[in-house]
Amino acid sequence: MTGVRLDAVFSPRSIAVVGASRRPGKIGYEILRNLIVNEYQGILYPVNPNARSIHGIRAYPTVRDIPDPIDLAVITVPADLAIAAAEECGRKGVRALVVITAGFREVGGAGIEREERLLRICREYNMTMIGPNCMGVINTHPEVRMDATFAPTPPLSGGISLVTQSGALGIAILEHAKSLGIGFAKFCSLGNKAQVSLNDLLEIWRTDSDTKIVLAYIENFGNPGNFVRIARAATKEKPVIAVKSGRSEAGSRAAMSHTGSLGGSDLAAEAVFAQTGVLRAASIEELFDLAMAFSLQPLPRGNRVAVVSDAGGPAVMCVDELVAQGLRLAEFSSATESFMRTWAPPEASLRNPVDLTPQASLEDYRRALDAVLADEGVDAAIAIYVPPVRIDEVEVARAVWTTAKAHGKPVLGNFLGRSEESPGFMELVDHGVPSYLFPESAARSLAAMYRYAQYRMRDEGEVRTFRVDKAAAEAILKRARDGGRILLREGEASALLQAYGIRTAKARIVPRIEDLAPAAAQIGYPVVLKAVGPELVHKTELQAVRVDLRSERELTDAATQMERHLRERRIAIEGFVLQEFVQGGLEVVLGMSRDKVYGPFLVFGLGGVYVEYLKDVAFGLPPLTDRDAMRMIESIRTYPMLRGVRGQPPRDMAALQDAILRLAALVADFDVIQEMDLNPVLALEEGRGYRAVDARILLAPPPNPKQMGDTGTRAA
Ligand code: ADP
Ligand code: MG
């Protein structure tokens, strides 16, 4: 649901707690208590038919008995009563609901029906709803100060807003964040997200001035197409850092039984993150690492990093990780180096990474960090310190943060062998320098900051439109469907591609050997001969492809042999396809597949017969812009081959980009296309385009009439 309003959820002037309780331990007790002790700035109305007052505040038997207007109702009563309560809220004119109550879609059966009813009530009375089955919402803004959760302690206030699909995990994150000095603006536990979705929150927090960074714990995207569009706009404004569960097959199944929807395949998830600029943290631990870095430090201007350390080992580990993450080791100016030489211990190594050795004094360490940060060739620094006994680590921490503040370049700290409770660690994070227990975590966090800085600057491009022959494509697909076929025939596949302007090799379908020669004369030698038949899907294995046939003689010999061979193996052939022999092309693969959860996604990669083994492919999820398509091409490992290596010419990248976009347009227009595999597409020299020479196009099986009506899917 996009276009929702969340002001009544996050900035209510009055809140009714339905199911407020006098008994500690009950959710209705904890929520009311949290609202009170955390100094909610609006007016509270406990609702409980059996109490005159709760926590000393006058209680009402029902929402409708409250004499004043109510912006938000937090519902905590059991599921069957929750429906009636929601209805009352609707009649009362309540603007928003946060439904904590469980027992809806997540339990299946009657729960699904109950959730539908809840939704209908919200729709009827125009109420915004968070949940059901959620842990509540928080807004730390001084004019609101609302903690409508049952979390044990309130978060620190700060610039992070957290949206989570797992309430328990969300609350644990708030707890741990506190010990790292990370503060929050807003918190939203989505629960079953019957109405308000992750996409809604992203869209609204994009322009929320209190939210500087968005953190998200994601189990599934709801409507991935919307997510791509909304997240892409959000990351242009502020960093969005997400943990997505369901990486493994087993993990996906657990997530499915957890929230009542499928996690989707992780490859598609990766494509979504790459395309939208959302930073994916590999673990909850890394989520904290990144949250700390982004909330405390400015973004780096470039990727040149200085490492200052009092020990060689950790510095080298740090450098290895920096380089693996795509950052560079800064080169200091000779002035910086000779300046350090005037005072550093003689055994110190002063080229990056700087190793001052344990001989260094506190002042040496401070001056070194100051000198490298002052160097024009340095964009960021990582300060590593292995605390020796003779220097107070708090002194060092103070030297690090004061120096960092003076330069305005990002500085990340690592006091090795210490804990998050150690005084040096706390001194750093309390004064705005993110601190890590290990050098690699610091390196990874800095890399994420750099990557984000790049995202922000990058051109997202635009979605192109093409003049295509949609009617022709439709006719081809209809004919195949009417014929009960799900695999398109050779001629159909190329005609379909041509209707959308995708270039295929010149070809003729020839039923009989006698007719091959005249057809070849029309195409022009050399030609390629392939046998056609329902079982001939992987032709090479069946020796049903012969390339570079240069004369009529070679052609008829090849055809006769091929026919004999296939007959011996009892493989039916319907005829032949004769193609121009496309010379000098580099084999790439272009394809599309429909994911149960993500819908169609496109694939580009190194092609040919080894594609399954090399798996050098990139994914893209529509809506796909021209830049997305180019990024797919550029992101494969063997991209240098397309650019031209060892005397090979550069390939026609613009034409390949065009082909990807046209393919995206084709699959967007026809849901019935289930899978496409254009392998290979022969990429020619710059200016000469490409030719698809083999296309396998699969349609969705016709709907089984018995299963119709059982849709079971929904979009957020
Ligand atoms: P299959 O994938 O079913 O085995 P293909 O039609 O992809 O059959 O052909 C196998 C290989 O033959 C291709 O990967 C490519 O190297 C080569 N080939 C096929 N058609 C042509 C053509 N028209 N021009 C040049 N090479 C071709
Ligand atoms: Mg092939």
XYZ file of C-alpha atoms in Angstrom, residues 13-608:
596
model
C -1.650 13.792 19.983
C -3.567 11.167 21.934
C -3.251 7.419 22.391
C -5.755 4.861 23.624
C -4.227 1.652 24.954
C -6.877 -0.983 24.400
C -6.316 -3.770 26.891
C -4.318 -1.648 29.305
C -3.747 -3.761 32.382
C -2.899 -3.376 36.050
C -0.966 -6.606 36.094
C 2.810 -6.370 35.552
C 4.047 -8.726 32.875
C 0.960 -8.295 30.709
C 1.618 -6.547 27.427
C -1.162 -4.050 28.130
C 0.619 -3.166 31.345
C 4.080 -2.810 29.847
C 3.007 -0.639 26.945
C 1.088 1.830 29.063
C 3.967 1.903 31.512
C 6.517 2.571 28.738
C 4.410 5.410 27.428
C 4.230 6.952 30.889
C 7.788 6.488 32.121
C 9.262 7.624 28.839
C 7.236 10.799 29.097
C 4.865 10.609 26.179
C 3.966 14.219 25.393
C 0.342 13.681 24.313
C -2.648 12.406 26.281
C -3.086 8.782 27.298
C -6.341 6.866 27.604
C -6.231 3.372 29.087
C -9.136 1.228 27.915
C -10.271 -1.626 30.154
C -13.874 -2.542 31.023
C -12.883 -3.776 34.492
C -10.778 -0.937 35.843
C -11.555 2.628 36.812
C -7.955 3.677 36.620
C -4.607 2.216 35.605
C -1.257 3.603 36.753
C -3.320 6.368 38.304
C -4.894 7.403 35.001
C -8.597 7.251 34.494
C -9.616 4.243 32.398
C -12.584 3.823 30.026
C -14.623 0.670 29.392
C -14.431 1.085 25.602
C -12.799 3.437 23.134
C -16.174 4.913 22.376
C -16.557 6.030 25.983
C -13.555 8.323 25.691
C -14.859 11.887 25.508
C -11.936 13.253 23.467
C -10.632 12.598 19.955
C -8.081 9.785 19.617
C -5.312 9.720 17.007
C -3.846 6.310 17.721
C -5.117 3.156 19.380
C -2.660 0.474 20.474
C -4.543 -2.800 20.576
C -3.304 -5.547 22.886
C -6.452 -7.588 23.606
C -6.740 -11.211 22.358
C -7.401 -11.761 18.653
C -11.175 -12.330 18.779
C -11.654 -9.170 20.865
C -9.228 -7.209 18.690
C -11.649 -7.241 15.764
C -14.426 -5.748 17.869
C -11.996 -3.208 19.304
C -10.878 -2.168 15.825
C -14.502 -1.713 14.799
C -15.098 0.497 17.855
C -12.026 2.542 16.985
C -13.364 3.003 13.485
C -16.697 4.258 14.758
C -14.937 6.542 17.209
C -12.942 8.129 14.397
C -9.522 6.888 15.531
C -7.009 7.620 12.769
C -4.490 4.831 13.232
C -4.057 1.433 14.858
C -1.019 -0.416 16.086
C -2.189 -3.984 16.516
C 0.134 -5.858 18.859
C -2.220 -8.825 19.136
C -1.086 -12.075 17.486
C -3.225 -14.885 16.070
C -3.755 -13.659 12.509
C -2.241 -14.659 9.149
C 0.828 -16.131 10.853
C -1.260 -18.942 12.391
C -3.001 -19.786 9.103
C -6.571 -21.054 8.819
C -9.022 -18.886 10.741
C -6.205 -16.411 11.402
C -6.061 -15.504 7.693
C -9.766 -14.797 7.665
C -9.443 -12.730 10.840
C -6.706 -10.623 9.286
C -8.874 -9.966 6.235
C -11.640 -8.733 8.497
C -9.271 -6.445 10.346
C -8.091 -5.022 7.049
C -11.647 -4.477 5.837
C -12.439 -2.517 8.991
C -9.359 -0.332 8.505
C -10.336 0.294 4.910
C -13.923 1.080 5.784
C -13.017 3.660 8.423
C -9.904 4.889 6.661
C -7.551 3.903 9.467
C -3.836 3.295 8.982
C -2.725 0.044 10.598
C 0.641 -1.277 11.740
C 0.675 -5.022 12.363
C -1.051 -7.133 13.478
C 1.338 -9.351 15.418
C 3.898 -6.590 15.970
C 5.937 -5.179 18.830
C 4.882 -1.559 18.484
C 6.314 1.786 17.461
C 8.614 4.454 18.889
C 9.249 8.102 18.140
C 11.954 9.757 20.250
C 11.294 13.285 18.972
C 11.246 15.601 22.035
C 7.769 16.831 21.182
C 6.383 13.302 20.967
C 8.486 10.928 23.093
C 6.357 7.937 22.369
C 7.510 4.451 23.313
C 4.531 2.293 22.430
C 6.424 -0.989 22.692
C 6.988 -3.450 25.459
C 10.762 -3.205 25.164
C 12.488 -3.222 28.546
C 14.347 0.050 28.077
C 13.822 2.956 25.684
C 16.446 3.603 23.008
C 18.741 6.606 23.033
C 17.519 9.311 20.752
C 19.450 9.838 17.541
C 19.252 9.826 13.786
C 18.538 6.184 12.963
C 15.106 4.829 12.141
C 14.640 1.097 12.307
C 11.974 -0.919 10.548
C 11.828 -4.605 11.299
C 9.901 -7.627 10.187
C 10.823 -9.417 13.382
C 9.706 -7.529 16.454
C 11.844 -9.514 18.857
C 14.947 -8.942 16.797
C 14.093 -5.255 16.529
C 13.898 -4.903 20.256
C 17.157 -6.770 20.711
C 18.751 -4.369 18.238
C 17.522 -1.358 20.217
C 18.959 -2.870 23.388
C 22.380 -3.616 22.010
C 22.552 -0.307 20.154
C 22.297 1.455 23.459
C 25.562 -0.027 24.637
C 27.246 1.209 21.448
C 25.916 4.720 21.882
C 23.731 4.437 18.769
C 20.550 6.507 18.974
C 17.200 6.228 17.208
C 14.618 8.575 15.761
C 11.854 6.085 15.030
C 11.175 2.399 15.368
C 8.520 0.349 13.659
C 7.835 -3.339 14.069
C 5.826 -4.343 11.005
C 4.449 -7.658 12.193
C 2.337 -9.271 9.486
C 2.323 -5.993 7.502
C -1.274 -6.563 6.533
C -1.536 -2.952 5.464
C 1.542 -0.808 6.099
C 4.621 -2.310 4.486
C 8.351 -1.846 4.461
C 7.937 0.089 1.227
C 5.589 2.581 2.897
C 8.058 3.267 5.676
C 10.936 3.695 3.267
C 8.920 6.098 1.201
C 7.960 8.193 4.211
C 11.297 8.086 5.996
C 13.013 9.184 2.810
C 11.759 12.705 3.476
C 11.592 12.514 7.288
C 14.050 15.109 8.561
C 14.620 13.287 11.871
C 15.693 10.133 10.077
C 19.294 10.343 8.878
C 19.834 6.630 8.347
C 17.363 3.816 7.776
C 18.033 0.349 9.161
C 15.860 -2.517 8.046
C 15.549 -6.133 9.014
C 13.902 -7.752 6.006
C 12.467 -11.224 5.566
C 10.760 -10.538 2.239
C 10.129 -7.527 0.037
C 6.379 -7.754 -0.383
C 6.250 -6.106 -3.777
C 9.824 -6.198 -5.120
C 9.083 -3.957 -8.098
C 7.855 -1.226 -5.758
C 10.785 -1.825 -3.472
C 13.221 -1.243 -6.325
C 11.580 2.052 -7.207
C 11.157 3.326 -3.635
C 14.482 2.131 -2.250
C 16.336 3.629 -5.173
C 14.864 7.044 -4.382
C 15.487 6.614 -0.646
C 19.184 5.785 -0.969
C 19.720 8.992 -2.894
C 18.657 10.865 0.244
C 20.107 8.794 3.065
C 21.838 5.481 3.646
C 19.577 2.456 3.888
C 21.261 -0.500 5.571
C 19.502 -3.828 5.558
C 19.890 -7.330 6.854
C 17.939 -9.778 4.764
C 17.403 -13.226 6.159
C 16.680 -16.303 4.104
C 20.074 -16.548 2.413
C 20.059 -20.315 2.454
C 17.340 -22.629 1.234
C 16.665 -23.794 4.775
C 16.663 -20.199 5.965
C 14.017 -19.332 3.372
C 11.746 -22.070 4.589
C 12.071 -20.955 8.188
C 11.196 -17.419 7.177
C 8.175 -18.751 5.301
C 6.675 -20.459 8.293
C 7.592 -17.436 10.347
C 5.719 -14.602 8.663
C 3.494 -16.510 6.345
C 5.243 -15.593 3.092
C 8.131 -16.810 1.014
C 11.610 -15.340 1.303
C 12.442 -15.620 -2.368
C 15.745 -16.634 -3.869
C 18.815 -14.891 -2.644
C 20.277 -14.218 -6.090
C 17.329 -12.011 -6.853
C 17.706 -10.346 -3.467
C 21.321 -9.551 -4.290
C 20.227 -7.999 -7.565
C 17.701 -5.851 -5.739
C 20.325 -4.541 -3.348
C 22.887 -3.887 -6.059
C 20.350 -2.018 -8.130
C 18.889 0.135 -5.392
C 22.000 1.108 -3.469
C 20.701 -0.478 -0.295
C 23.696 -1.658 1.712
C 23.340 -5.243 2.725
C 24.864 -6.210 6.038
C 25.839 -9.866 6.094
C 24.830 -10.285 9.730
C 23.228 -8.443 12.608
C 26.732 -7.831 13.876
C 27.649 -6.086 10.661
C 24.424 -4.114 10.782
C 25.689 -2.572 14.018
C 29.137 -2.029 12.548
C 27.678 -0.063 9.668
C 25.118 1.773 11.767
C 27.903 2.986 14.011
C 30.107 4.117 11.131
C 27.339 5.899 9.237
C 25.835 7.573 12.256
C 29.102 8.876 13.663
C 31.335 9.774 10.737
C 31.200 11.766 7.499
C 31.347 9.876 4.196
C 34.779 9.548 2.594
C 35.444 11.659 -0.487
C 37.495 8.949 -2.099
C 38.899 5.482 -1.543
C 42.441 6.281 -0.376
C 42.864 5.040 3.165
C 45.644 5.535 5.695
C 46.218 2.974 8.411
C 48.007 4.045 11.576
C 48.976 1.364 14.052
C 51.367 0.469 16.799
C 51.603 -3.103 15.562
C 52.396 -4.597 12.170
C 50.168 -7.686 12.159
C 46.754 -6.094 12.605
C 47.714 -3.294 10.199
C 48.437 -5.823 7.472
C 45.188 -7.691 8.128
C 43.364 -4.410 7.869
C 45.048 -3.535 4.585
C 44.187 -6.938 3.098
C 40.536 -6.424 3.897
C 40.551 -2.829 2.634
C 41.924 -3.937 -0.700
C 39.539 -6.913 -0.918
C 36.677 -4.486 -0.401
C 37.775 -2.232 -3.235
C 39.507 0.501 -1.240
C 43.072 1.676 -1.817
C 46.045 2.199 0.390
C 46.808 5.926 0.266
C 50.249 7.058 -0.850
C 51.611 9.732 1.442
C 53.361 12.775 0.105
C 57.105 12.819 0.710
C 56.557 15.808 3.011
C 54.276 13.749 5.265
C 56.748 10.922 5.416
C 59.825 13.047 6.086
C 57.923 15.024 8.696
C 57.094 11.805 10.544
C 60.704 10.700 10.189
C 61.845 13.668 12.316
C 60.212 12.326 15.458
C 59.038 8.744 14.965
C 60.878 5.864 16.664
C 63.725 4.746 14.401
C 62.284 1.237 13.968
C 58.881 2.590 12.842
C 57.704 1.939 9.302
C 56.290 5.192 7.983
C 54.911 4.203 4.637
C 51.278 3.281 4.628
C 50.304 1.270 6.687
C 52.127 3.213 9.347
C 53.547 0.914 12.000
C 54.850 3.008 14.878
C 55.811 -0.099 16.869
C 55.146 -0.469 20.583
C 58.065 1.929 21.196
C 55.874 4.830 20.125
C 54.682 7.301 22.728
C 51.172 8.632 23.008
C 52.319 11.827 21.372
C 53.931 9.919 18.499
C 50.647 8.163 17.851
C 48.653 11.380 17.921
C 51.090 13.198 15.623
C 51.138 10.341 13.123
C 47.361 10.261 12.848
C 47.308 14.020 12.524
C 49.981 13.999 9.825
C 48.310 11.386 7.640
C 44.888 13.015 7.953
C 46.428 16.311 6.890
C 47.860 14.656 3.764
C 45.928 15.580 0.609
C 46.252 12.049 -0.690
C 44.285 10.582 2.207
C 40.482 10.340 2.257
C 40.015 8.348 5.455
C 41.964 6.680 8.236
C 41.760 3.603 10.390
C 43.444 3.947 13.753
C 44.582 0.594 15.107
C 45.907 0.331 18.586
C 47.039 -2.678 20.519
C 47.100 -1.265 24.032
C 50.447 -1.919 25.721
C 50.454 -1.745 29.461
C 52.436 1.418 29.861
C 50.056 3.821 28.106
C 46.507 4.497 29.274
C 44.143 3.467 26.467
C 41.719 6.246 27.321
C 44.483 8.752 26.619
C 45.024 7.174 23.222
C 41.294 7.139 22.520
C 41.130 10.813 23.387
C 44.039 11.540 21.059
C 42.200 9.675 18.269
C 38.871 11.421 18.585
C 40.267 14.918 19.056
C 42.481 14.475 15.996
C 39.601 13.008 13.982
C 37.378 15.977 14.826
C 40.030 18.415 13.683
C 40.136 17.018 10.132
C 36.590 16.196 9.101
C 37.696 13.021 7.317
C 36.253 9.711 8.449
C 38.279 7.930 11.111
C 37.434 4.469 12.420
C 39.083 2.911 15.440
C 40.174 -0.563 16.385
C 41.583 -1.240 19.826
C 42.596 -4.805 19.359
C 42.114 -7.343 22.087
C 39.660 -5.163 23.976
C 35.920 -5.473 24.548
C 32.962 -3.198 23.935
C 33.045 -2.353 27.637
C 36.707 -1.420 27.715
C 37.339 2.218 28.637
C 39.161 3.038 25.398
C 36.331 1.640 23.271
C 33.749 3.635 25.196
C 35.792 6.796 25.078
C 35.890 6.516 21.279
C 32.207 5.811 20.606
C 31.092 8.369 23.181
C 33.010 10.969 21.229
C 31.906 10.052 17.771
C 34.590 7.652 16.570
C 33.150 4.249 15.678
C 35.231 1.575 17.232
C 35.622 -2.064 16.320
C 36.970 -5.105 18.043
C 38.759 -6.303 14.928
C 40.580 -4.457 12.117
C 38.604 -6.226 9.369
C 35.294 -4.922 10.696
C 36.633 -1.385 10.583
C 37.816 -1.945 7.005
C 34.481 -3.393 5.893
C 32.532 -0.566 7.469
C 34.676 2.062 5.799
C 34.259 0.246 2.484
C 30.492 0.331 2.893
C 30.678 4.079 3.477
C 32.704 4.542 0.339
C 30.337 2.359 -1.654
C 27.426 4.398 -0.443
C 29.174 7.657 -1.305
C 29.543 6.228 -4.822
C 25.881 5.199 -4.999
C 24.811 8.654 -4.101
C 26.686 10.149 -6.961
C 25.842 7.529 -9.496
C 23.538 8.198 -12.382
C 20.479 5.956 -12.143
C 19.681 6.425 -15.803
C 16.219 6.095 -17.227
C 13.743 3.474 -18.302
C 13.723 3.541 -22.114
C 10.694 2.886 -24.234
C 10.873 1.186 -27.598
C 8.801 1.006 -30.733
C 7.918 -2.672 -30.846
C 5.453 -4.861 -32.680
C 3.411 -5.987 -29.732
C 0.590 -7.383 -31.861
C 2.970 -9.704 -33.705
C 4.441 -10.934 -30.435
C 0.999 -11.493 -29.030
C -0.053 -13.525 -32.060
C 3.014 -15.769 -31.778
C 2.420 -16.421 -28.104
C -1.267 -17.040 -28.603
C -0.659 -19.558 -31.354
C 1.749 -21.510 -29.171
C -0.644 -21.464 -26.252
C -3.594 -22.494 -28.377
C -1.496 -25.359 -29.658
C -0.845 -26.410 -26.058
C 2.897 -25.851 -26.427
C 5.017 -24.332 -23.677
C 8.300 -24.395 -25.582
C 8.367 -22.044 -28.562
C 9.486 -23.463 -31.889
C 12.695 -22.328 -33.496
C 10.969 -19.969 -35.919
C 8.555 -18.639 -33.313
C 11.322 -17.801 -30.891
C 13.264 -15.726 -33.386
C 10.115 -14.036 -34.712
C 9.166 -13.095 -31.149
C 12.590 -11.614 -30.499
C 12.523 -9.740 -33.796
C 9.124 -8.242 -32.945
C 10.875 -6.535 -30.042
C 13.865 -5.490 -32.093
C 16.277 -8.100 -30.742
C 18.634 -9.119 -33.508
C 18.856 -12.740 -34.492
C 21.068 -14.474 -37.035
C 19.717 -14.664 -40.564
C 17.961 -18.036 -40.758
C 15.698 -20.300 -42.821
C 13.676 -23.253 -41.644
C 14.102 -26.076 -44.121
C 12.024 -29.249 -43.743
C 13.875 -31.401 -46.323
C 17.502 -31.987 -47.180
C 16.828 -31.249 -50.885
C 15.801 -27.698 -50.066
C 18.906 -26.865 -48.055
C 21.065 -25.768 -50.968
C 18.763 -23.037 -52.349
C 18.208 -21.725 -48.824
C 21.944 -21.627 -48.193
C 22.426 -19.737 -51.441
C 20.029 -17.079 -50.167
C 21.797 -16.782 -46.807
C 25.274 -17.035 -48.274
C 28.089 -19.368 -47.229
C 29.470 -20.207 -44.711
C 26.354 -21.457 -42.966
C 25.385 -23.256 -39.770
C 23.138 -26.301 -39.799
C 21.007 -27.370 -36.842
C 18.434 -30.115 -36.601
C 15.002 -29.163 -35.294
C 12.709 -31.336 -33.203
C 10.824 -31.405 -29.934
C 13.648 -33.216 -28.113
C 16.393 -31.091 -29.619
C 16.807 -28.603 -26.808
C 20.496 -29.058 -26.101
C 21.637 -29.671 -29.630
C 25.390 -29.792 -29.198
C 25.240 -32.906 -27.016
C 23.211 -34.667 -29.705
C 25.599 -33.610 -32.466
C 22.799 -31.637 -34.025
C 24.831 -28.489 -34.717
C 27.431 -28.057 -37.468
C 29.080 -24.706 -37.930
C 31.129 -23.115 -40.705
C 29.849 -25.196 -43.631
C 31.425 -23.634 -46.688
C 29.871 -25.270 -49.690
C 26.783 -27.068 -50.906
C 28.756 -30.290 -50.713
C 29.774 -29.780 -47.078
C 26.232 -28.804 -46.240
C 24.472 -31.826 -47.733
C 27.065 -34.188 -46.293
C 26.595 -32.691 -42.856
C 22.817 -32.884 -43.126
C 22.850 -36.501 -44.256
C 25.194 -37.491 -41.459
C 23.189 -35.582 -38.898
C 19.946 -37.159 -40.001
C 21.423 -40.650 -39.915
C 22.964 -40.118 -36.505
C 19.720 -38.817 -34.994
C 17.671 -41.596 -36.579
C 20.030 -44.178 -35.057
C 19.477 -42.601 -31.661
C 15.715 -42.510 -32.255
C 15.489 -38.756 -31.947
C 12.662 -37.324 -34.031
C 13.592 -34.514 -36.390
C 11.134 -32.172 -38.007
C 13.626 -30.531 -40.276
C 16.568 -28.169 -40.166
C 17.365 -24.621 -39.464
C 19.981 -23.006 -41.588
C 21.719 -19.933 -40.210
C 24.343 -17.513 -41.346
C 27.647 -18.377 -39.688
C 28.319 -15.406 -37.459
C 32.065 -14.981 -37.297
C 34.258 -13.338 -34.710
C 31.577 -13.002 -32.067
C 32.173 -13.315 -28.336
C 29.597 -15.608 -26.766
C 27.404 -14.047 -24.110
C 24.150 -15.214 -22.589
C 21.034 -13.164 -22.121
C 18.086 -14.522 -20.272
C 15.162 -14.109 -18.015
C 13.546 -16.180 -15.369
C 10.506 -15.647 -13.217
C 11.034 -16.022 -9.504
C 8.071 -17.065 -7.367
C 8.549 -14.016 -5.210
C 10.477 -11.473 -7.254
C 8.757 -11.881 -10.557
C 10.881 -11.622 -13.682
C 14.577 -10.953 -13.468
C 17.080 -10.630 -16.243
C 20.394 -12.319 -16.592
C 23.468 -11.318 -18.539
C 26.737 -13.185 -18.545
C 29.515 -14.949 -20.287
C 27.829 -17.400 -22.593
C 28.387 -20.480 -24.633
